[in-house]
mmCIF file of C-alpha atoms and ligand atoms in Angstrom:
data_model
loop_
_atom_site.group_PDB
_atom_site.id
_atom_site.type_symbol
_atom_site.label_atom_id
_atom_site.label_comp_id
_atom_site.label_asym_id
_atom_site.label_seq_id
_atom_site.Cartn_x
_atom_site.Cartn_y
_atom_site.Cartn_z
ATOM 1 C CA MET J 1 20.296 -11.803 7.497
ATOM 2 C CA PRO J 2 21.556 -13.979 4.653
ATOM 3 C CA GLN J 3 22.103 -11.242 2.079
ATOM 4 C CA GLY J 4 24.458 -13.473 0.106
ATOM 5 C CA LEU J 5 21.863 -16.145 -0.721
ATOM 6 C CA PRO J 6 21.165 -16.496 -4.438
ATOM 7 C CA LEU J 7 17.840 -14.843 -5.417
ATOM 8 C CA TYR J 8 17.511 -13.328 -1.950
ATOM 9 C CA PRO J 9 16.455 -9.688 -2.392
ATOM 10 C CA GLU J 10 18.567 -6.919 -0.953
ATOM 11 C CA SER J 11 17.100 -5.150 2.038
ATOM 12 C CA ALA J 12 16.910 -1.442 1.355
ATOM 13 C CA SER J 13 14.063 0.017 3.407
ATOM 14 C CA THR J 14 13.329 0.697 7.064
ATOM 15 C CA VAL J 15 10.810 -2.169 7.299
ATOM 16 C CA ALA J 16 12.904 -4.732 5.390
ATOM 17 C CA GLY J 17 14.848 -5.785 8.508
ATOM 18 C CA GLN J 18 11.623 -6.258 10.492
ATOM 19 C CA VAL J 19 10.038 -8.350 7.727
ATOM 20 C CA ASP J 20 13.174 -10.490 7.411
ATOM 21 C CA ALA J 21 13.467 -11.055 11.168
ATOM 22 C CA LEU J 22 9.837 -12.184 11.232
ATOM 23 C CA TYR J 23 10.270 -14.377 8.164
ATOM 24 C CA TRP J 24 13.424 -16.165 9.367
ATOM 25 C CA THR J 25 12.025 -16.690 12.863
ATOM 26 C CA TRP J 26 8.979 -18.369 11.336
ATOM 27 C CA VAL J 27 11.150 -20.497 9.074
ATOM 28 C CA ALA J 28 13.176 -21.535 12.147
ATOM 29 C CA ILE J 29 10.025 -22.401 14.136
ATOM 30 C CA ALA J 30 8.599 -24.409 11.213
ATOM 31 C CA ALA J 31 11.928 -26.205 10.662
ATOM 32 C CA PHE J 32 12.296 -26.991 14.389
ATOM 33 C CA PHE J 33 8.830 -28.559 14.681
ATOM 34 C CA SER J 34 9.088 -30.372 11.336
ATOM 35 C CA LEU J 35 12.353 -31.986 12.410
ATOM 36 C CA LEU J 36 10.997 -32.735 15.890
ATOM 37 C CA ILE J 37 7.875 -34.450 14.494
ATOM 38 C CA ALA J 38 9.755 -36.310 11.737
ATOM 39 C CA GLY J 39 12.358 -37.424 14.306
ATOM 40 C CA ALA J 40 9.660 -38.621 16.716
ATOM 41 C CA ILE J 41 7.880 -40.569 13.962
ATOM 42 C CA PHE J 42 11.114 -42.235 12.930
ATOM 43 C CA THR J 43 12.208 -43.013 16.507
ATOM 44 C CA PHE J 44 8.836 -44.460 17.511
ATOM 45 C CA PHE J 45 8.682 -46.432 14.284
ATOM 46 C CA ILE J 46 11.974 -48.188 15.140
ATOM 47 C CA ARG J 47 11.449 -48.446 18.867
ATOM 48 C CA TYR J 48 7.872 -49.706 18.972
ATOM 49 C CA GLN J 49 7.790 -51.953 15.955
ATOM 50 C CA ARG J 50 6.358 -55.472 16.401
ATOM 51 C CA ARG J 51 9.236 -57.822 17.176
ATOM 52 C CA ARG J 52 7.492 -61.183 17.431
ATOM 53 C CA VAL J 53 4.486 -62.680 15.665
ATOM 54 C CA GLY J 54 1.469 -62.513 17.968
ATOM 55 C CA GLU J 55 2.928 -59.729 20.130
ATOM 56 C CA VAL J 56 0.166 -57.610 21.706
ATOM 57 C CA GLY J 57 0.614 -53.854 22.030
ATOM 58 C CA HIS J 58 0.399 -52.006 25.335
ATOM 59 C CA GLU J 59 -2.735 -49.920 25.606
ATOM 60 C CA ASP J 60 -2.356 -46.387 26.938
ATOM 61 C CA GLU J 61 -5.144 -44.497 28.713
ATOM 62 C CA GLY J 62 -3.793 -41.073 27.738
ATOM 63 C CA ASN J 63 -2.042 -38.395 29.746
ATOM 64 C CA LEU J 64 -3.910 -35.185 30.599
ATOM 65 C CA ALA J 65 -0.823 -33.231 31.685
ATOM 66 C CA LEU J 66 0.966 -34.062 28.431
ATOM 67 C CA GLU J 67 -2.067 -33.071 26.361
ATOM 68 C CA ILE J 68 -2.362 -29.711 28.121
ATOM 69 C CA VAL J 69 1.340 -29.059 27.565
ATOM 70 C CA TRP J 70 1.268 -29.877 23.862
ATOM 71 C CA SER J 71 -1.806 -27.701 23.365
ATOM 72 C CA ALA J 72 -0.647 -24.746 25.463
ATOM 73 C CA ILE J 73 2.856 -24.433 23.984
ATOM 74 C CA PRO J 74 1.694 -24.174 20.330
ATOM 75 C CA LEU J 75 -1.088 -21.778 21.406
ATOM 76 C CA VAL J 76 1.413 -19.412 23.028
ATOM 77 C CA ILE J 77 3.759 -19.653 20.033
ATOM 78 C CA ALA J 78 0.930 -19.062 17.534
ATOM 79 C CA LEU J 79 -0.381 -16.035 19.471
ATOM 80 C CA ALA J 80 3.124 -14.562 19.723
ATOM 81 C CA MET J 81 3.604 -15.052 15.969
ATOM 82 C CA PHE J 82 0.264 -13.361 15.322
ATOM 83 C CA GLY J 83 1.045 -10.421 17.617
ATOM 84 C CA TRP J 84 4.461 -9.854 16.100
ATOM 85 C CA GLY J 85 3.115 -10.218 12.546
ATOM 86 C CA ALA J 86 0.301 -7.737 13.258
ATOM 87 C CA LYS J 87 2.807 -5.210 14.629
ATOM 88 C CA VAL J 88 4.950 -5.399 11.478
ATOM 89 C CA PHE J 89 1.819 -5.293 9.302
ATOM 90 C CA PHE J 90 0.626 -2.067 10.932
ATOM 91 C CA THR J 91 4.080 -0.486 10.638
ATOM 92 C CA GLN J 92 4.071 -1.427 6.959
ATOM 93 C CA SER J 93 0.559 -0.219 6.184
ATOM 94 C CA ARG J 94 0.418 3.131 8.020
ATOM 95 C CA PRO J 95 2.413 5.870 6.345
ATOM 96 C CA PRO J 96 4.057 8.355 8.727
ATOM 97 C CA ALA J 97 2.331 11.754 8.851
ATOM 98 C CA ASP J 98 5.316 13.510 7.263
ATOM 99 C CA ALA J 99 5.477 11.174 4.236
ATOM 100 C CA THR J 100 5.764 12.813 0.816
ATOM 101 C CA GLU J 101 2.905 11.806 -1.458
ATOM 102 C CA TYR J 102 3.529 10.376 -4.924
ATOM 103 C CA PHE J 103 0.949 8.911 -7.291
ATOM 104 C CA ALA J 104 1.039 5.726 -9.324
ATOM 105 C CA THR J 105 -1.413 4.606 -11.988
ATOM 106 C CA GLY J 106 -1.280 1.035 -13.195
ATOM 107 C CA LYS J 107 -2.518 0.103 -16.640
ATOM 108 C CA GLN J 108 -1.962 -2.798 -19.010
ATOM 109 C CA TRP J 109 1.053 -2.925 -18.983
ATOM 110 C CA MET J 110 2.892 -0.052 -17.410
ATOM 111 C CA TRP J 111 3.309 1.994 -14.258
ATOM 112 C CA LYS J 112 2.780 5.723 -14.555
ATOM 113 C CA ILE J 113 4.302 7.745 -11.737
ATOM 114 C CA GLN J 114 3.631 11.370 -10.769
ATOM 115 C CA HIS J 115 5.959 13.238 -8.424
ATOM 116 C CA PRO J 116 4.716 15.852 -5.951
ATOM 117 C CA THR J 117 6.321 18.507 -8.175
ATOM 118 C CA GLY J 118 4.291 17.325 -11.158
ATOM 119 C CA LYS J 119 7.126 15.490 -12.868
ATOM 120 C CA ARG J 120 6.009 12.258 -14.481
ATOM 121 C CA GLU J 121 7.758 9.086 -15.496
ATOM 122 C CA ILE J 122 6.832 5.639 -16.754
ATOM 123 C CA ASN J 123 8.090 2.353 -15.302
ATOM 124 C CA ASN J 124 10.589 4.314 -13.232
ATOM 125 C CA LEU J 125 10.344 5.820 -9.811
ATOM 126 C CA HIS J 126 13.071 8.150 -8.570
ATOM 127 C CA VAL J 127 13.013 8.856 -4.843
ATOM 128 C CA PRO J 128 15.340 10.463 -2.320
ATOM 129 C CA VAL J 129 17.016 8.242 0.296
ATOM 130 C CA GLY J 130 15.971 8.471 3.952
ATOM 131 C CA ARG J 131 12.595 10.094 3.294
ATOM 132 C CA PRO J 132 9.237 8.402 3.922
ATOM 133 C CA ILE J 133 7.418 8.116 0.589
ATOM 134 C CA LYS J 134 3.689 7.453 0.338
ATOM 135 C CA LEU J 135 2.279 6.202 -2.947
ATOM 136 C CA THR J 136 -1.409 6.670 -3.681
ATOM 137 C CA MET J 137 -2.293 4.179 -6.400
ATOM 138 C CA ILE J 138 -5.144 3.324 -8.727
ATOM 139 C CA SER J 139 -5.631 1.189 -11.828
ATOM 140 C CA GLU J 140 -7.099 2.255 -15.151
ATOM 141 C CA ASP J 141 -8.190 -1.259 -16.052
ATOM 142 C CA VAL J 142 -7.664 -4.532 -14.176
ATOM 143 C CA ILE J 143 -6.107 -5.386 -10.820
ATOM 144 C CA HIS J 144 -2.341 -4.933 -10.667
ATOM 145 C CA SER J 145 -0.021 -5.123 -7.679
ATOM 146 C CA PHE J 146 2.869 -2.785 -6.892
ATOM 147 C CA TYR J 147 5.785 -4.772 -5.534
ATOM 148 C CA VAL J 148 9.342 -3.747 -4.636
ATOM 149 C CA PRO J 149 11.071 -6.801 -3.115
ATOM 150 C CA ALA J 150 14.059 -4.836 -1.783
ATOM 151 C CA PHE J 151 11.675 -2.660 0.259
ATOM 152 C CA ARG J 152 9.486 -5.639 1.294
ATOM 153 C CA VAL J 153 6.347 -3.756 0.275
ATOM 154 C CA LYS J 154 3.514 -4.914 -1.950
ATOM 155 C CA ALA J 155 -0.061 -3.709 -2.412
ATOM 156 C CA ASP J 156 -2.805 -4.437 -4.895
ATOM 157 C CA VAL J 157 -3.677 -1.607 -7.274
ATOM 158 C CA LEU J 158 -7.405 -1.663 -7.953
ATOM 159 C CA PRO J 159 -9.704 -0.067 -10.511
ATOM 160 C CA GLY J 160 -12.063 2.431 -8.879
ATOM 161 C CA ARG J 161 -10.403 2.645 -5.491
ATOM 162 C CA TYR J 162 -7.251 4.253 -4.112
ATOM 163 C CA THR J 163 -4.814 2.090 -2.225
ATOM 164 C CA THR J 164 -1.602 3.268 -0.600
ATOM 165 C CA ILE J 165 1.822 1.939 0.126
ATOM 166 C CA TRP J 166 4.732 3.592 1.904
ATOM 167 C CA PHE J 167 8.443 3.016 2.342
ATOM 168 C CA GLU J 168 11.607 4.772 3.370
ATOM 169 C CA ALA J 169 14.635 3.710 1.341
ATOM 170 C CA THR J 170 17.799 3.278 3.378
ATOM 171 C CA LYS J 171 20.450 3.148 0.667
ATOM 172 C CA PRO J 172 20.922 4.618 -2.797
ATOM 173 C CA GLY J 173 20.755 2.179 -5.694
ATOM 174 C CA GLU J 174 18.482 0.670 -8.304
ATOM 175 C CA TYR J 175 15.821 -1.802 -7.273
ATOM 176 C CA HIS J 176 13.361 -3.943 -9.186
ATOM 177 C CA LEU J 177 9.728 -2.931 -9.414
ATOM 178 C CA PHE J 178 7.277 -5.673 -10.341
ATOM 179 C CA CYS J 179 3.597 -6.155 -11.010
ATOM 180 C CA ALA J 180 2.645 -8.990 -8.678
ATOM 181 C CA GLU J 181 -0.876 -9.707 -9.887
ATOM 182 C CA TYR J 182 -1.519 -11.539 -13.147
ATOM 183 C CA CYS J 183 -3.057 -8.871 -15.394
ATOM 184 C CA GLY J 184 -2.873 -10.160 -18.975
ATOM 185 C CA THR J 185 -0.444 -11.315 -21.620
ATOM 186 C CA GLU J 186 2.322 -8.833 -20.801
ATOM 187 C CA HIS J 187 2.020 -9.084 -17.037
ATOM 188 C CA SER J 188 5.555 -10.459 -16.803
ATOM 189 C CA LEU J 189 6.902 -7.367 -18.590
ATOM 190 C CA MET J 190 5.032 -4.905 -16.387
ATOM 191 C CA GLY J 191 7.842 -3.739 -14.199
ATOM 192 C CA GLY J 192 10.546 -1.196 -13.881
ATOM 193 C CA THR J 193 13.126 0.326 -11.622
ATOM 194 C CA VAL J 194 13.043 2.277 -8.406
ATOM 195 C CA THR J 195 16.082 4.548 -8.290
ATOM 196 C CA VAL J 196 17.026 5.739 -4.832
ATOM 197 C CA MET J 197 19.201 8.858 -4.851
ATOM 198 C CA GLU J 198 20.852 11.165 -2.337
ATOM 199 C CA GLN J 199 18.644 14.208 -1.653
ATOM 200 C CA ASP J 200 20.800 16.636 -3.673
ATOM 201 C CA GLU J 201 21.088 14.208 -6.615
ATOM 202 C CA TYR J 202 17.333 13.741 -6.533
ATOM 203 C CA GLU J 203 16.781 17.481 -6.626
ATOM 204 C CA ALA J 204 19.196 17.776 -9.530
ATOM 205 C CA TRP J 205 17.332 14.985 -11.314
ATOM 206 C CA LEU J 206 13.993 16.697 -10.673
ATOM 207 C CA ALA J 207 15.349 19.940 -12.115
ATOM 208 C CA GLN J 208 16.695 18.232 -15.253
ATOM 209 C CA GLU J 209 13.683 18.686 -17.456
ATOM 210 C CA VAL J 210 11.152 21.414 -17.168
ATOM 211 C CA VAL J 211 7.729 19.918 -16.800
ATOM 212 C CA PRO J 212 5.343 21.508 -19.282
ATOM 213 C CA GLY J 213 2.732 23.471 -17.401
ATOM 214 C CA GLY J 214 4.597 23.303 -14.096
ATOM 215 C CA GLY J 215 3.607 21.137 -11.160
ATOM 216 C CA GLU J 216 0.746 18.708 -10.975
ATOM 217 C CA ALA J 217 -1.388 21.033 -8.906
ATOM 218 C CA VAL J 218 -1.004 23.595 -11.673
ATOM 219 C CA SER J 219 -2.184 21.218 -14.418
ATOM 220 C CA GLY J 220 -4.964 20.165 -12.055
ATOM 221 C CA GLU J 221 -5.878 23.840 -11.768
ATOM 222 C CA ARG J 222 -6.042 24.160 -15.562
ATOM 223 C CA LEU J 223 -8.181 21.072 -15.774
ATOM 224 C CA PHE J 224 -10.428 22.455 -13.029
ATOM 225 C CA ALA J 225 -10.971 25.558 -15.157
ATOM 226 C CA ALA J 226 -11.208 23.644 -18.462
ATOM 227 C CA LEU J 227 -13.975 21.420 -17.094
ATOM 228 C CA ALA J 228 -15.702 24.559 -15.768
ATOM 229 C CA CYS J 229 -15.688 23.219 -12.198
ATOM 230 C CA ASP J 230 -15.041 26.749 -10.988
ATOM 231 C CA THR J 231 -18.303 28.098 -12.429
ATOM 232 C CA CYS J 232 -20.265 26.280 -9.705
ATOM 233 C CA HIS J 233 -17.696 25.576 -6.977
ATOM 234 C CA ARG J 234 -17.187 29.111 -5.760
ATOM 235 C CA THR J 235 -18.179 31.486 -3.055
ATOM 236 C CA GLY J 236 -20.996 33.990 -3.347
ATOM 237 C CA ALA J 237 -24.552 34.007 -4.649
ATOM 238 C CA ARG J 238 -23.782 32.174 -7.890
ATOM 239 C CA ALA J 239 -22.346 29.148 -6.096
ATOM 240 C CA ARG J 240 -24.312 26.095 -7.122
ATOM 241 C CA GLY J 241 -21.853 23.697 -5.502
ATOM 242 C CA PRO J 242 -19.853 23.867 -2.268
ATOM 243 C CA ASP J 243 -16.745 26.033 -2.208
ATOM 244 C CA LEU J 244 -13.849 23.595 -2.139
ATOM 245 C CA THR J 245 -11.341 25.691 -0.198
ATOM 246 C CA GLY J 246 -9.980 23.604 2.661
ATOM 247 C CA VAL J 247 -12.401 20.759 1.925
ATOM 248 C CA TYR J 248 -9.682 18.087 1.763
ATOM 249 C CA GLY J 249 -9.369 16.244 5.061
ATOM 250 C CA SER J 250 -12.400 18.018 6.539
ATOM 251 C CA ARG J 251 -15.675 16.497 7.676
ATOM 252 C CA VAL J 252 -18.451 17.193 5.183
ATOM 253 C CA GLU J 253 -22.115 17.253 6.153
ATOM 254 C CA LEU J 254 -24.375 15.491 3.655
ATOM 255 C CA ALA J 255 -27.999 16.036 2.637
ATOM 256 C CA ASP J 256 -29.127 12.911 4.508
ATOM 257 C CA GLY J 257 -27.634 14.229 7.766
ATOM 258 C CA SER J 258 -24.608 11.928 7.820
ATOM 259 C CA THR J 259 -21.025 13.145 7.568
ATOM 260 C CA VAL J 260 -18.045 11.948 5.603
ATOM 261 C CA VAL J 261 -14.321 12.746 5.697
ATOM 262 C CA ALA J 262 -13.265 14.321 2.397
ATOM 263 C CA ASP J 263 -10.373 12.026 1.540
ATOM 264 C CA GLU J 264 -9.111 11.066 -1.931
ATOM 265 C CA GLY J 265 -11.738 8.342 -2.307
ATOM 266 C CA TYR J 266 -14.593 10.757 -1.494
ATOM 267 C CA LEU J 267 -13.310 13.415 -3.902
ATOM 268 C CA ARG J 268 -12.944 10.838 -6.680
ATOM 269 C CA GLU J 269 -16.460 9.489 -6.072
ATOM 270 C CA SER J 270 -17.903 13.017 -6.043
ATOM 271 C CA ILE J 271 -16.376 13.734 -9.459
ATOM 272 C CA LEU J 272 -17.495 10.465 -11.043
ATOM 273 C CA THR J 273 -20.796 9.912 -9.209
ATOM 274 C CA PRO J 274 -21.849 13.349 -7.927
ATOM 275 C CA THR J 275 -25.261 12.159 -6.743
ATOM 276 C CA ALA J 276 -23.813 9.506 -4.413
ATOM 277 C CA LYS J 277 -23.024 11.936 -1.577
ATOM 278 C CA VAL J 278 -24.725 15.317 -1.985
ATOM 279 C CA VAL J 279 -23.497 18.029 0.362
ATOM 280 C CA ARG J 280 -26.136 19.468 2.665
ATOM 281 C CA GLY J 281 -27.707 22.662 1.361
ATOM 282 C CA PHE J 282 -27.021 21.907 -2.320
ATOM 283 C CA GLN J 283 -29.073 20.425 -5.131
ATOM 284 C CA PRO J 284 -27.827 17.332 -6.984
ATOM 285 C CA LEU J 285 -27.124 19.370 -10.135
ATOM 286 C CA MET J 286 -23.600 18.294 -10.918
ATOM 287 C CA PRO J 287 -23.170 16.143 -14.040
ATOM 288 C CA THR J 288 -21.018 13.050 -13.899
ATOM 289 C CA PHE J 289 -17.481 13.186 -15.266
ATOM 290 C CA GLN J 290 -17.347 9.430 -15.732
ATOM 291 C CA GLY J 291 -15.583 8.654 -19.012
ATOM 292 C CA GLN J 292 -14.476 12.277 -19.475
ATOM 293 C CA VAL J 293 -11.444 12.288 -17.226
ATOM 294 C CA THR J 294 -8.694 9.675 -16.999
ATOM 295 C CA GLU J 295 -7.381 8.313 -13.710
ATOM 296 C CA ASP J 296 -4.293 10.511 -14.140
ATOM 297 C CA GLN J 297 -6.488 13.576 -14.574
ATOM 298 C CA LEU J 298 -8.577 12.600 -11.554
ATOM 299 C CA LEU J 299 -5.395 12.498 -9.493
ATOM 300 C CA GLN J 300 -4.471 15.931 -10.848
ATOM 301 C CA LEU J 301 -7.891 17.336 -9.950
ATOM 302 C CA ILE J 302 -7.653 15.858 -6.476
ATOM 303 C CA GLN J 303 -4.162 17.286 -6.061
ATOM 304 C CA HIS J 304 -5.551 20.701 -7.073
ATOM 305 C CA ILE J 305 -8.464 20.445 -4.637
ATOM 306 C CA LYS J 306 -5.949 19.538 -1.898
ATOM 307 C CA SER J 307 -3.980 22.669 -2.700
ATOM 308 C CA LEU J 308 -7.053 24.905 -2.240
ATOM 309 C CA ARG J 309 -6.772 26.339 1.221
ATOM 310 C CA SER J 310 -7.019 29.688 2.912
ATOM 311 C CA GLU J 311 -3.828 31.638 3.621
ATOM 312 C CA GLY J 312 -1.745 30.180 6.447
ATOM 313 C CA GLU J 313 -3.934 27.116 6.779
ATOM 314 C CA GLU J 314 -2.198 23.951 7.812
ATOM 315 C CA ILE J 315 -2.164 20.982 5.435
ATOM 316 C CA PRO J 316 -4.780 18.655 6.866
ATOM 317 C CA GLY J 317 -3.076 15.501 5.548
ATOM 318 C CA ALA J 318 -1.159 15.011 8.797
ATOM 319 C CA ARG J 319 -4.332 15.401 10.849
ATOM 320 C CA ALA J 320 -6.304 12.980 8.713
ATOM 321 C CA GLU J 321 -3.514 10.389 8.890
ATOM 322 C CA GLY J 322 -3.300 10.722 12.667
ATOM 323 C CA ALA J 323 -7.056 10.307 13.048
ATOM 324 C CA ALA J 324 -7.050 7.262 10.772
ATOM 325 C CA ALA J 325 -4.274 5.669 12.806
ATOM 326 C CA ALA J 326 -6.064 6.382 16.096
ATOM 327 C CA THR J 327 -9.302 4.736 14.984
ATOM 328 C CA GLY J 328 -7.507 1.710 13.596
ATOM 329 C CA GLY J 329 -8.121 2.804 10.010
ATOM 330 C CA GLY J 330 -5.455 3.371 7.430
ATOM 331 C CA ALA J 331 -4.827 -0.328 6.966
ATOM 332 C CA PRO J 332 -5.646 -1.669 3.517
HETATM 333 CU CU1 CUA M 401 -0.080 -5.567 -13.996
HETATM 334 CU CU2 CUA M 401 0.399 -7.865 -13.658
#
């Protein structure tokens, strides 16, 4: 691949090579047919021009075989391009089950990142090399788009809905991070750096500053207590809401008889709009927390709810991912 071209982004992730191969093949196909058609126009223009005044053109009745050939060949090429493109798209949009989850919140005009350990940074993302990283993203205001050209990944970041992106960096270095959706006057400044480090360097970096209050799940736990969630979500006779142990990734039965998988989107909706999906056997008593918690805090609460599981229980993230992939879900 032409890494030396001016403005051509470096390729530094596992999917970058696949995206480039696809891109350059399509450029080659487009260039080949453009030249072929332009050449044919030019040749026919010279060859079949009128040479004498009053010359009458030869009328052609058409050629069925030729028409079938020039329809069938582009059809096969277009279907092959679609199939190949779809394959790369699915690779790009389905995070591997063992991906480490990070969070990103977009707001006018910055990116706020939260590491699995609870460490936070702004307009910077430090990640270890050779590890699949999944980013769960949401916006606090308008639509933004998380774009790292060197990784060939880009996804819109929406208000009110989680979207995900994943990548596995292949070489240490610093790469540009951009917002790729016009989001206001300082859109062009809404960017930063993704720093890819060797595993041990990354761990050293993580250990550099002590995060106040420990990991994210811990601050989520404090928030859970501060908002008095635990006064209702508990076991025993005084439980007015469902016990949340092991709820993440499970199938929840609702009052109307339907079921729903408790993913991030469901947990977020249940905090902001508790009456939307009431769990079977419970009254719709829970007040809304709309306007009382920020998107960052919602992510912390969700992280805490994910961490609530019985002793020895397996993290259901892998199972949920696998199921999503099998049913064709998981794509944005
Ligand atoms: Cu955020 Cu453009």
